[in-house]
């Protein structure tokens, strides 16, 4: 199949943007990218889908979310992190079931697909429920099991059962190409050294990736200094749990020493501007991270703190937040933000086959409509994507060569049915 | 006509949200608001439009924009304010014509209508061209003539001609109910005391409103202190130009003394979070403004610095920016932000008949679709509007009782024709 549009943004090594471009797909891989007339002449027997006034681009990669929280969207806002967590979120989560987690995750998958995300890195309890949802949706995902000493869910109830469960489902996932796993100690403030070390062992044993919330607030740093005599990153390095398979979320309260540790250990970072703003955690120094040549991705965090999972909106926030924080409009220019949401996401998900439209890469891409008023005229297509789009311009989501969404239709999920289900389980939080 | 939907957000004095609500319209006014079954029983002969899974709410009021700049969307990004203005924007604007201003304004009107704005306060050169566009679009607007000593356009070329032109079109607008005028000295750094005083006289003579960019950056304050021996607001008060007809844009670099002057003079403020972030001007202290009981509206600023004119996105930014700036998630809660975009806008446009859905008010309202994934489930409809919507959920825009947009169709404007025209004039900036 050949997909044709007015613009193709490749995000290849030379960041080519092609006017009147095309992307050809064979199986789950990209077979050709170039000017439409040339691709067509090289593959004249292929079927064609001409999207017209649109831009085809790599699917956006959401580096950090909790998709199972869609039923809690708008349930609790305008509160301090601890009030929000302890009074509202944890009590609701204490009554979670596998079924609720799966349905809420399926519903979030519709939001990701609708707004142009093709891969995501999730962290939640019962990651196998989330994995079932991701698998059914057709999205590509890393599903991390959240581990802590205090939070509700299996981890707190019986650590051995949880670890055994992760071992069991890790064995089952070996043959799943779109689904990968991770072990995710929640944070330094919800684990102890022994549990962190056990999590690292479990990741090594299962071949899973490793990720954590890290240095999200000044309070976390201060508490870690008091409890462990070191800042969070220094403490984690001393435990030997940071490695090149590791992804760190938030990273707001970090200094150059912290970033030196991240660079030394080869970790990737995920920036979460909406969550950091709405929960008033602060501003992550993403430009400084890039100075250290650390891979930086962008993530929405969960729908209960954002309150959406829209990577297009997140890109806009990421750029504007950095500019105003540094009082420098040259910070975080549009092209560097798009790089974070594509190449940065590829690094954060530890998957080199996604994030650009190049021959041989996995066929994960989207197409934004350019006919709505906010997308016209086009002086710079990258500017319109990062600064003018809302996310709902997306009209095509392709993952692994399969069309998941096209012009209002979800092709892998029963959207009407899921809408009914999410309304039905909405009331669970009030019980 | 009775408009029915799952939710009606009234923004009346008690901020009632009605489940299964309806709004009845007679002529250009709201005739009834309440539970759908009760409104229908009171007005059983009226035609009905049932929007189903949607929320009817007051149209959003854009307190500050430059609609004529839509052709410059994405033309210049990631630059300092002075580079952006002097190297890119002013040279382009120097070649503006009445025709370009009108077409670009008409195109912006489609963006405002599409994203749920029903009234806007504009500031630009040749405000009569912008007024023709606003009038044809069906939107409600205040059109301000931008006056300065340096900028391109009529003001710099021949002040007398400009002032005579404003007098002439002010006389013609007397009978236009949706269109009002304003005299807008651009700022303290592009005018002198004599010109500011002449602008005030012109506003008083024509009965027009009065507005200015004010205290946008620290540099503006420092320069005004040097040139005039006073901070911008103190300087303007001493000239006697601030009054209860006055609206002040940006207001980033302000202290309590400044806000005391604003309160004393009875002015309204428009907050522009996207522009202040993208141009790295800083963060306006909107919570402090509310402490002073000053009316605060929200505005997008022009599409060349935002890069859209989407009041839904602007509400989200306004809330999140304040929270992260104060490191306090209780700042700028959702309901206060919606108040700014409705009641605050009513104050900034000096029009008491807009901003809420109440019997006797002007029939300006919109309806957001609640079927898209980001808008489900609904725990708090206000939360979903402010924190989860993108703006493109809007499916109905009614101004003065007239439907301007419904489910993809623009009823007052030739959208396909305007799209072609905006693409054609796009190239003017490169000539």
mmCIF file of N, CA and C in Angstrom, chain A residues 53 70-75 77-80 107 110-111 114 274 276-280 282-283 306-307 310 313 316-317 320-321 323-324 327-330 333-334 371-374 376-380 383 387-390 392-393 415 419 422-423 426 429-430, chain B residues 53 70-75 77-80 107 110-111 114 274 276-280 282-283 306-307 310 313 316-317 320-321 323-324 327-330 333-334 371-374 376-380 383 387-390 392-393 415 419 422-423 426 429-430:
data_model
loop_
_atom_site.group_PDB
_atom_site.id
_atom_site.type_symbol
_atom_site.label_atom_id
_atom_site.label_comp_id
_atom_site.label_asym_id
_atom_site.label_seq_id
_atom_site.Cartn_x
_atom_site.Cartn_y
_atom_site.Cartn_z
ATOM 1 N N UNK A 53 -4.647 17.035 1.308
ATOM 2 C CA UNK A 53 -4.155 18.144 2.145
ATOM 3 C C UNK A 53 -3.923 17.642 3.572
ATOM 4 N N UNK A 70 -7.949 6.160 32.860
ATOM 5 C CA UNK A 70 -8.888 6.990 32.089
ATOM 6 C C UNK A 70 -10.221 7.160 32.800
ATOM 7 N N UNK A 71 -10.633 6.171 33.590
ATOM 8 C CA UNK A 71 -11.908 6.301 34.307
ATOM 9 C C UNK A 71 -11.832 7.373 35.382
ATOM 10 N N UNK A 72 -10.619 7.806 35.716
ATOM 11 C CA UNK A 72 -10.429 8.846 36.745
ATOM 12 C C UNK A 72 -10.162 10.231 36.139
ATOM 13 N N UNK A 73 -10.336 10.368 34.833
ATOM 14 C CA UNK A 73 -10.145 11.681 34.184
ATOM 15 C C UNK A 73 -11.109 12.701 34.800
ATOM 16 N N UNK A 74 -10.575 13.789 35.333
ATOM 17 C CA UNK A 74 -11.436 14.839 35.880
ATOM 18 C C UNK A 74 -12.052 14.505 37.224
ATOM 19 N N UNK A 75 -11.627 13.395 37.817
ATOM 20 C CA UNK A 75 -12.198 12.998 39.121
ATOM 21 C C UNK A 75 -11.651 13.870 40.239
ATOM 22 N N UNK A 77 -9.036 17.358 40.727
ATOM 23 C CA UNK A 77 -8.163 18.380 40.147
ATOM 24 C C UNK A 77 -7.854 19.436 41.197
ATOM 25 N N UNK A 78 -6.861 20.262 40.887
ATOM 26 C CA UNK A 78 -6.608 21.472 41.675
ATOM 27 C C UNK A 78 -6.331 21.134 43.137
ATOM 28 N N UNK A 79 -5.526 20.091 43.331
ATOM 29 C CA UNK A 79 -5.131 19.688 44.683
ATOM 30 C C UNK A 79 -3.622 19.491 44.740
ATOM 31 N N UNK A 80 -3.082 19.493 45.943
ATOM 32 C CA UNK A 80 -1.662 19.189 46.081
ATOM 33 C C UNK A 80 -1.435 17.721 45.729
ATOM 34 N N UNK A 107 -9.952 1.912 26.735
ATOM 35 C CA UNK A 107 -10.514 3.224 26.406
ATOM 36 C C UNK A 107 -9.397 4.245 26.152
ATOM 37 N N UNK A 110 -8.016 4.124 22.724
ATOM 38 C CA UNK A 110 -8.754 4.879 21.697
ATOM 39 C C UNK A 110 -8.280 6.335 21.678
ATOM 40 N N UNK A 111 -8.002 6.892 22.860
ATOM 41 C CA UNK A 111 -7.531 8.284 22.908
ATOM 42 C C UNK A 111 -6.140 8.416 22.271
ATOM 43 N N UNK A 114 -6.535 7.994 18.540
ATOM 44 C CA UNK A 114 -7.236 9.151 17.960
ATOM 45 C C UNK A 114 -6.322 10.360 17.808
ATOM 46 N N UNK A 274 2.751 18.631 31.147
ATOM 47 C CA UNK A 274 1.399 18.906 31.658
ATOM 48 C C UNK A 274 1.281 18.491 33.113
ATOM 49 N N UNK A 276 3.682 18.031 35.298
ATOM 50 C CA UNK A 276 4.562 18.862 36.135
ATOM 51 C C UNK A 276 3.974 20.239 36.385
ATOM 52 N N UNK A 277 3.222 20.738 35.412
ATOM 53 C CA UNK A 277 2.564 22.033 35.576
ATOM 54 C C UNK A 277 1.305 21.898 36.435
ATOM 55 N N UNK A 278 0.465 20.918 36.123
ATOM 56 C CA UNK A 278 -0.840 20.833 36.802
ATOM 57 C C UNK A 278 -0.678 20.453 38.264
ATOM 58 N N UNK A 279 0.281 19.577 38.548
ATOM 59 C CA UNK A 279 0.544 19.208 39.943
ATOM 60 C C UNK A 279 1.587 20.142 40.574
ATOM 61 N N UNK A 280 2.029 21.137 39.796
ATOM 62 C CA UNK A 280 2.947 22.170 40.301
ATOM 63 C C UNK A 280 4.243 21.575 40.846
ATOM 64 N N UNK A 282 7.117 21.579 39.076
ATOM 65 C CA UNK A 282 8.221 22.431 38.629
ATOM 66 C C UNK A 282 8.521 22.191 37.158
ATOM 67 N N UNK A 283 9.689 22.671 36.722
ATOM 68 C CA UNK A 283 10.039 22.634 35.305
ATOM 69 C C UNK A 283 11.316 21.824 35.106
ATOM 70 N N UNK A 306 -3.606 15.073 33.802
ATOM 71 C CA UNK A 306 -3.127 15.807 32.609
ATOM 72 C C UNK A 306 -4.125 16.814 32.038
ATOM 73 N N UNK A 307 -5.344 16.576 31.741
ATOM 74 C CA UNK A 307 -6.183 15.401 31.896
ATOM 75 C C UNK A 307 -6.492 14.730 30.564
ATOM 76 N N UNK A 310 -2.696 13.277 25.032
ATOM 77 C CA UNK A 310 -2.636 13.857 23.695
ATOM 78 C C UNK A 310 -1.220 14.379 23.480
ATOM 79 N N UNK A 313 -0.736 18.019 22.051
ATOM 80 C CA UNK A 313 -0.820 19.067 23.066
ATOM 81 C C UNK A 313 0.425 19.080 23.939
ATOM 82 N N UNK A 316 3.387 20.922 22.383
ATOM 83 C CA UNK A 316 3.210 22.386 22.483
ATOM 84 C C UNK A 316 3.603 22.868 23.874
ATOM 85 N N UNK A 317 3.091 22.173 24.885
ATOM 86 C CA UNK A 317 3.421 22.540 26.267
ATOM 87 C C UNK A 317 4.920 22.452 26.524
ATOM 88 N N UNK A 320 6.674 25.556 25.022
ATOM 89 C CA UNK A 320 6.343 26.846 25.640
ATOM 90 C C UNK A 320 6.809 26.919 27.087
ATOM 91 N N UNK A 321 6.727 25.795 27.794
ATOM 92 C CA UNK A 321 7.129 25.796 29.202
ATOM 93 C C UNK A 321 8.624 26.091 29.333
ATOM 94 N N UNK A 323 10.545 27.713 27.197
ATOM 95 C CA UNK A 323 10.829 29.101 26.805
ATOM 96 C C UNK A 323 10.541 30.063 27.959
ATOM 97 N N UNK A 324 9.372 29.917 28.590
ATOM 98 C CA UNK A 324 9.008 30.881 29.640
ATOM 99 C C UNK A 324 9.836 30.642 30.899
ATOM 100 N N UNK A 327 13.021 32.213 30.237
ATOM 101 C CA UNK A 327 12.847 33.562 29.664
ATOM 102 C C UNK A 327 13.684 33.719 28.396
ATOM 103 N N UNK A 328 13.641 32.682 27.572
ATOM 104 C CA UNK A 328 14.432 32.666 26.342
ATOM 105 C C UNK A 328 13.627 31.961 25.244
ATOM 106 N N UNK A 329 13.132 32.725 24.271
ATOM 107 C CA UNK A 329 12.270 32.130 23.228
ATOM 108 C C UNK A 329 13.020 31.210 22.270
ATOM 109 N N UNK A 330 14.347 31.201 22.361
ATOM 110 C CA UNK A 330 15.114 30.303 21.486
ATOM 111 C C UNK A 330 15.191 28.877 22.054
ATOM 112 N N UNK A 333 13.105 24.805 20.397
ATOM 113 C CA UNK A 333 12.453 25.135 19.121
ATOM 114 C C UNK A 333 11.639 23.949 18.599
ATOM 115 N N UNK A 334 10.753 24.258 17.668
ATOM 116 C CA UNK A 334 9.783 23.255 17.202
ATOM 117 C C UNK A 334 10.449 21.946 16.768
ATOM 118 N N UNK A 371 -6.644 20.779 6.632
ATOM 119 C CA UNK A 371 -7.728 21.627 6.101
ATOM 120 C C UNK A 371 -8.396 22.474 7.171
ATOM 121 N N UNK A 372 -8.139 22.198 8.460
ATOM 122 C CA UNK A 372 -8.825 22.998 9.480
ATOM 123 C C UNK A 372 -8.136 24.362 9.606
ATOM 124 N N UNK A 373 -8.873 25.379 10.049
ATOM 125 C CA UNK A 373 -8.345 26.748 10.000
ATOM 126 C C UNK A 373 -7.006 26.911 10.721
ATOM 127 N N UNK A 374 -6.836 26.236 11.875
ATOM 128 C CA UNK A 374 -5.614 26.419 12.642
ATOM 129 C C UNK A 374 -4.380 25.849 11.950
ATOM 130 N N UNK A 376 -3.678 26.298 8.661
ATOM 131 C CA UNK A 376 -3.421 27.011 7.420
ATOM 132 C C UNK A 376 -3.010 28.453 7.692
ATOM 133 N N UNK A 377 -2.208 29.098 6.845
ATOM 134 C CA UNK A 377 -1.450 28.473 5.764
ATOM 135 C C UNK A 377 -0.255 27.703 6.330
ATOM 136 N N UNK A 378 0.515 27.087 5.467
ATOM 137 C CA UNK A 378 1.727 26.384 5.895
ATOM 138 C C UNK A 378 2.949 27.179 5.439
ATOM 139 N N UNK A 379 3.621 27.816 6.392
ATOM 140 C CA UNK A 379 4.951 28.382 6.100
ATOM 141 C C UNK A 379 6.001 27.335 6.452
ATOM 142 N N UNK A 380 5.824 26.706 7.621
ATOM 143 C CA UNK A 380 6.716 25.642 8.068
ATOM 144 C C UNK A 380 5.839 24.514 8.594
ATOM 145 N N UNK A 383 6.404 23.787 12.264
ATOM 146 C CA UNK A 383 5.776 24.776 13.127
ATOM 147 C C UNK A 383 4.289 24.484 13.280
ATOM 148 N N UNK A 387 3.155 23.859 16.963
ATOM 149 C CA UNK A 387 2.587 25.058 17.577
ATOM 150 C C UNK A 387 1.104 25.292 17.273
ATOM 151 N N UNK A 388 0.589 24.691 16.216
ATOM 152 C CA UNK A 388 -0.787 25.025 15.819
ATOM 153 C C UNK A 388 -1.769 23.866 15.939
ATOM 154 N N UNK A 389 -1.288 22.646 15.910
ATOM 155 C CA UNK A 389 -2.204 21.498 15.922
ATOM 156 C C UNK A 389 -2.763 21.266 17.322
ATOM 157 N N UNK A 390 -3.939 20.650 17.391
ATOM 158 C CA UNK A 390 -4.560 20.309 18.680
ATOM 159 C C UNK A 390 -4.466 18.819 18.985
ATOM 160 N N UNK A 392 -6.567 16.595 17.482
ATOM 161 C CA UNK A 392 -7.759 16.025 16.838
ATOM 162 C C UNK A 392 -7.707 16.151 15.315
ATOM 163 N N UNK A 393 -6.660 16.803 14.784
ATOM 164 C CA UNK A 393 -6.475 16.809 13.328
ATOM 165 C C UNK A 393 -6.105 15.427 12.808
ATOM 166 N N UNK A 415 -15.474 1.174 19.505
ATOM 167 C CA UNK A 415 -15.454 2.435 20.242
ATOM 168 C C UNK A 415 -16.783 2.712 20.956
ATOM 169 N N UNK A 419 -17.132 3.170 24.982
ATOM 170 C CA UNK A 419 -17.694 4.396 25.573
ATOM 171 C C UNK A 419 -18.752 4.041 26.611
ATOM 172 N N UNK A 422 -16.950 2.629 29.718
ATOM 173 C CA UNK A 422 -16.233 3.592 30.563
ATOM 174 C C UNK A 422 -17.229 4.422 31.380
ATOM 175 N N UNK A 423 -18.400 4.665 30.821
ATOM 176 C CA UNK A 423 -19.430 5.370 31.602
ATOM 177 C C UNK A 423 -19.944 4.482 32.721
ATOM 178 N N UNK A 426 -17.312 4.331 35.475
ATOM 179 C CA UNK A 426 -17.065 5.642 36.081
ATOM 180 C C UNK A 426 -17.518 5.657 37.541
ATOM 181 N N UNK A 429 -15.608 4.684 41.284
ATOM 182 C CA UNK A 429 -14.823 5.515 42.206
ATOM 183 C C UNK A 429 -15.658 6.058 43.354
ATOM 184 N N UNK A 430 -16.987 6.103 43.176
ATOM 185 C CA UNK A 430 -17.824 6.676 44.230
ATOM 186 C C UNK A 430 -18.346 5.621 45.207
ATOM 187 N N UNK B 53 -25.063 13.955 23.286
ATOM 188 C CA UNK B 53 -23.879 13.880 24.157
ATOM 189 C C UNK B 53 -22.961 15.076 23.898
ATOM 190 N N UNK B 70 -3.332 36.030 10.423
ATOM 191 C CA UNK B 70 -3.408 34.584 10.165
ATOM 192 C C UNK B 70 -2.496 34.161 9.017
ATOM 193 N N UNK B 71 -2.272 35.042 8.062
ATOM 194 C CA UNK B 71 -1.390 34.669 6.949
ATOM 195 C C UNK B 71 0.058 34.511 7.399
ATOM 196 N N UNK B 72 0.358 34.998 8.613
ATOM 197 C CA UNK B 72 1.721 34.903 9.156
ATOM 198 C C UNK B 72 1.880 33.762 10.165
ATOM 199 N N UNK B 73 0.864 32.916 10.306
ATOM 200 C CA UNK B 73 0.964 31.777 11.221
ATOM 201 C C UNK B 73 2.157 30.895 10.831
ATOM 202 N N UNK B 74 3.069 30.685 11.760
ATOM 203 C CA UNK B 74 4.196 29.789 11.492
ATOM 204 C C UNK B 74 5.275 30.404 10.615
ATOM 205 N N UNK B 75 5.140 31.703 10.325
ATOM 206 C CA UNK B 75 6.127 32.356 9.457
ATOM 207 C C UNK B 75 7.429 32.601 10.208
ATOM 208 N N UNK B 77 9.178 31.757 14.147
ATOM 209 C CA UNK B 77 9.067 31.179 15.487
ATOM 210 C C UNK B 77 10.442 31.148 16.134
ATOM 211 N N UNK B 78 10.436 30.913 17.448
ATOM 212 C CA UNK B 78 11.672 30.613 18.166
ATOM 213 C C UNK B 78 12.695 31.740 18.021
ATOM 214 N N UNK B 79 12.195 32.977 18.143
ATOM 215 C CA UNK B 79 13.070 34.145 18.057
ATOM 216 C C UNK B 79 12.762 35.074 19.229
ATOM 217 N N UNK B 80 13.691 35.971 19.514
ATOM 218 C CA UNK B 80 13.418 36.967 20.549
ATOM 219 C C UNK B 80 12.338 37.912 20.034
ATOM 220 N N UNK B 107 -10.342 34.811 7.443
ATOM 221 C CA UNK B 107 -9.864 33.451 7.686
ATOM 222 C C UNK B 107 -9.743 33.183 9.190
ATOM 223 N N UNK B 110 -12.926 32.197 10.780
ATOM 224 C CA UNK B 110 -13.288 30.777 10.694
ATOM 225 C C UNK B 110 -12.642 29.994 11.831
ATOM 226 N N UNK B 111 -11.410 30.359 12.192
ATOM 227 C CA UNK B 111 -10.742 29.658 13.290
ATOM 228 C C UNK B 111 -11.447 29.944 14.624
ATOM 229 N N UNK B 114 -14.757 28.113 14.607
ATOM 230 C CA UNK B 114 -14.542 26.660 14.673
ATOM 231 C C UNK B 114 -14.209 26.199 16.083
ATOM 232 N N UNK B 274 -0.225 31.908 26.139
ATOM 233 C CA UNK B 274 0.570 31.297 25.063
ATOM 234 C C UNK B 274 1.608 32.277 24.543
ATOM 235 N N UNK B 276 2.818 34.928 26.029
ATOM 236 C CA UNK B 276 3.811 35.232 27.068
ATOM 237 C C UNK B 276 4.818 34.102 27.242
ATOM 238 N N UNK B 277 4.372 32.870 26.998
ATOM 239 C CA UNK B 277 5.276 31.722 27.079
ATOM 240 C C UNK B 277 6.145 31.635 25.831
ATOM 241 N N UNK B 278 5.514 31.719 24.667
ATOM 242 C CA UNK B 278 6.264 31.465 23.423
ATOM 243 C C UNK B 278 7.279 32.568 23.161
ATOM 244 N N UNK B 279 6.924 33.817 23.474
ATOM 245 C CA UNK B 279 7.870 34.918 23.315
ATOM 246 C C UNK B 279 8.709 35.122 24.577
ATOM 247 N N UNK B 280 8.483 34.253 25.574
ATOM 248 C CA UNK B 280 9.290 34.266 26.808
ATOM 249 C C UNK B 280 9.223 35.610 27.533
ATOM 250 N N UNK B 282 7.257 36.157 30.210
ATOM 251 C CA UNK B 282 7.130 35.891 31.641
ATOM 252 C C UNK B 282 5.707 35.460 31.983
ATOM 253 N N UNK B 283 5.399 35.491 33.279
ATOM 254 C CA UNK B 283 4.115 34.965 33.753
ATOM 255 C C UNK B 283 3.328 36.074 34.456
ATOM 256 N N UNK B 306 1.272 32.509 18.561
ATOM 257 C CA UNK B 306 0.543 31.625 19.505
ATOM 258 C C UNK B 306 0.756 30.153 19.238
ATOM 259 N N UNK B 307 0.594 29.527 18.120
ATOM 260 C CA UNK B 307 0.255 30.003 16.792
ATOM 261 C C UNK B 307 -1.172 29.641 16.406
ATOM 262 N N UNK B 310 -7.214 29.737 19.650
ATOM 263 C CA UNK B 310 -8.060 28.680 20.182
ATOM 264 C C UNK B 310 -8.227 28.930 21.677
ATOM 265 N N UNK B 313 -7.665 25.904 24.169
ATOM 266 C CA UNK B 313 -6.260 25.660 24.490
ATOM 267 C C UNK B 313 -5.723 26.740 25.422
ATOM 268 N N UNK B 316 -6.595 26.145 29.088
ATOM 269 C CA UNK B 316 -5.739 25.101 29.674
ATOM 270 C C UNK B 316 -4.377 25.675 30.053
ATOM 271 N N UNK B 317 -3.781 26.428 29.128
ATOM 272 C CA UNK B 317 -2.487 27.046 29.395
ATOM 273 C C UNK B 317 -2.551 27.997 30.583
ATOM 274 N N UNK B 320 -2.546 25.961 33.859
ATOM 275 C CA UNK B 320 -1.315 25.219 34.155
ATOM 276 C C UNK B 320 -0.131 26.151 34.392
ATOM 277 N N UNK B 321 -0.083 27.244 33.646
ATOM 278 C CA UNK B 321 1.039 28.172 33.795
ATOM 279 C C UNK B 321 1.056 28.789 35.189
ATOM 280 N N UNK B 323 -0.245 27.538 37.951
ATOM 281 C CA UNK B 323 0.077 26.512 38.945
ATOM 282 C C UNK B 323 1.589 26.294 39.037
ATOM 283 N N UNK B 324 2.232 26.126 37.895
ATOM 284 C CA UNK B 324 3.670 25.823 37.927
ATOM 285 C C UNK B 324 4.479 27.051 38.330
ATOM 286 N N UNK B 327 4.205 27.254 41.953
ATOM 287 C CA UNK B 327 4.438 25.933 42.555
ATOM 288 C C UNK B 327 3.303 25.595 43.516
ATOM 289 N N UNK B 328 2.067 25.857 43.074
ATOM 290 C CA UNK B 328 0.884 25.646 43.903
ATOM 291 C C UNK B 328 -0.271 25.164 43.019
ATOM 292 N N UNK B 329 -0.624 23.885 43.134
ATOM 293 C CA UNK B 329 -1.660 23.334 42.245
ATOM 294 C C UNK B 329 -3.063 23.850 42.546
ATOM 295 N N UNK B 330 -3.226 24.577 43.634
ATOM 296 C CA UNK B 330 -4.542 25.143 43.956
ATOM 297 C C UNK B 330 -4.796 26.453 43.211
ATOM 298 N N UNK B 333 -7.896 27.351 39.598
ATOM 299 C CA UNK B 333 -8.693 26.146 39.389
ATOM 300 C C UNK B 333 -9.615 26.290 38.173
ATOM 301 N N UNK B 334 -10.107 25.156 37.711
ATOM 302 C CA UNK B 334 -10.851 25.118 36.443
ATOM 303 C C UNK B 334 -11.984 26.136 36.406
ATOM 304 N N UNK B 371 -18.333 13.096 22.769
ATOM 305 C CA UNK B 371 -18.181 11.695 22.367
ATOM 306 C C UNK B 371 -16.731 11.317 22.083
ATOM 307 N N UNK B 372 -15.839 12.301 21.967
ATOM 308 C CA UNK B 372 -14.453 11.921 21.648
ATOM 309 C C UNK B 372 -13.769 11.392 22.908
ATOM 310 N N UNK B 373 -12.747 10.545 22.752
ATOM 311 C CA UNK B 373 -12.183 9.838 23.912
ATOM 312 C C UNK B 373 -11.706 10.767 25.020
ATOM 313 N N UNK B 374 -11.106 11.907 24.648
ATOM 314 C CA UNK B 374 -10.562 12.800 25.662
ATOM 315 C C UNK B 374 -11.631 13.456 26.529
ATOM 316 N N UNK B 376 -14.301 11.807 27.837
ATOM 317 C CA UNK B 376 -15.039 10.796 28.591
ATOM 318 C C UNK B 376 -14.144 10.150 29.636
ATOM 319 N N UNK B 377 -14.685 9.689 30.763
ATOM 320 C CA UNK B 377 -16.040 9.944 31.238
ATOM 321 C C UNK B 377 -16.146 11.373 31.762
ATOM 322 N N UNK B 378 -17.324 11.760 32.227
ATOM 323 C CA UNK B 378 -17.516 13.082 32.827
ATOM 324 C C UNK B 378 -17.700 12.913 34.335
ATOM 325 N N UNK B 379 -16.672 13.291 35.099
ATOM 326 C CA UNK B 379 -16.859 13.425 36.551
ATOM 327 C C UNK B 379 -17.267 14.860 36.851
ATOM 328 N N UNK B 380 -16.562 15.804 36.221
ATOM 329 C CA UNK B 380 -16.859 17.234 36.365
ATOM 330 C C UNK B 380 -16.841 17.824 34.972
ATOM 331 N N UNK B 383 -14.209 20.504 34.556
ATOM 332 C CA UNK B 383 -12.866 19.939 34.405
ATOM 333 C C UNK B 383 -12.631 19.476 32.977
ATOM 334 N N UNK B 387 -9.646 21.226 31.177
ATOM 335 C CA UNK B 387 -8.423 20.424 31.219
ATOM 336 C C UNK B 387 -8.324 19.353 30.129
ATOM 337 N N UNK B 388 -9.438 18.957 29.535
ATOM 338 C CA UNK B 388 -9.382 17.827 28.599
ATOM 339 C C UNK B 388 -9.701 18.191 27.151
ATOM 340 N N UNK B 389 -10.424 19.272 26.945
ATOM 341 C CA UNK B 389 -10.835 19.610 25.572
ATOM 342 C C UNK B 389 -9.672 20.198 24.783
ATOM 343 N N UNK B 390 -9.742 20.074 23.458
ATOM 344 C CA UNK B 390 -8.719 20.656 22.587
ATOM 345 C C UNK B 390 -9.227 21.901 21.858
ATOM 346 N N UNK B 392 -11.273 21.597 19.149
ATOM 347 C CA UNK B 392 -11.910 21.061 17.941
ATOM 348 C C UNK B 392 -13.148 20.222 18.271
ATOM 349 N N UNK B 393 -13.450 20.026 19.559
ATOM 350 C CA UNK B 393 -14.706 19.371 19.931
ATOM 351 C C UNK B 393 -15.912 20.246 19.614
ATOM 352 N N UNK B 415 -15.922 28.818 3.398
ATOM 353 C CA UNK B 415 -14.659 28.329 3.955
ATOM 354 C C UNK B 415 -13.689 27.832 2.873
ATOM 355 N N UNK B 419 -9.996 29.407 2.244
ATOM 356 C CA UNK B 419 -8.790 28.577 2.313
ATOM 357 C C UNK B 419 -7.913 28.818 1.091
ATOM 358 N N UNK B 422 -6.288 32.304 1.451
ATOM 359 C CA UNK B 422 -5.203 32.429 2.432
ATOM 360 C C UNK B 422 -3.927 31.771 1.894
ATOM 361 N N UNK B 423 -4.093 30.715 1.114
ATOM 362 C CA UNK B 423 -2.913 30.118 0.487
ATOM 363 C C UNK B 423 -2.322 31.050 -0.561
ATOM 364 N N UNK B 426 -0.497 33.906 1.205
ATOM 365 C CA UNK B 426 0.633 33.437 2.004
ATOM 366 C C UNK B 426 1.963 33.937 1.418
ATOM 367 N N UNK B 429 4.309 37.508 1.979
ATOM 368 C CA UNK B 429 5.371 37.810 2.940
ATOM 369 C C UNK B 429 6.763 37.602 2.358
ATOM 370 N N UNK B 430 6.867 36.803 1.282
ATOM 371 C CA UNK B 430 8.193 36.520 0.725
ATOM 372 C C UNK B 430 8.580 37.489 -0.387
#
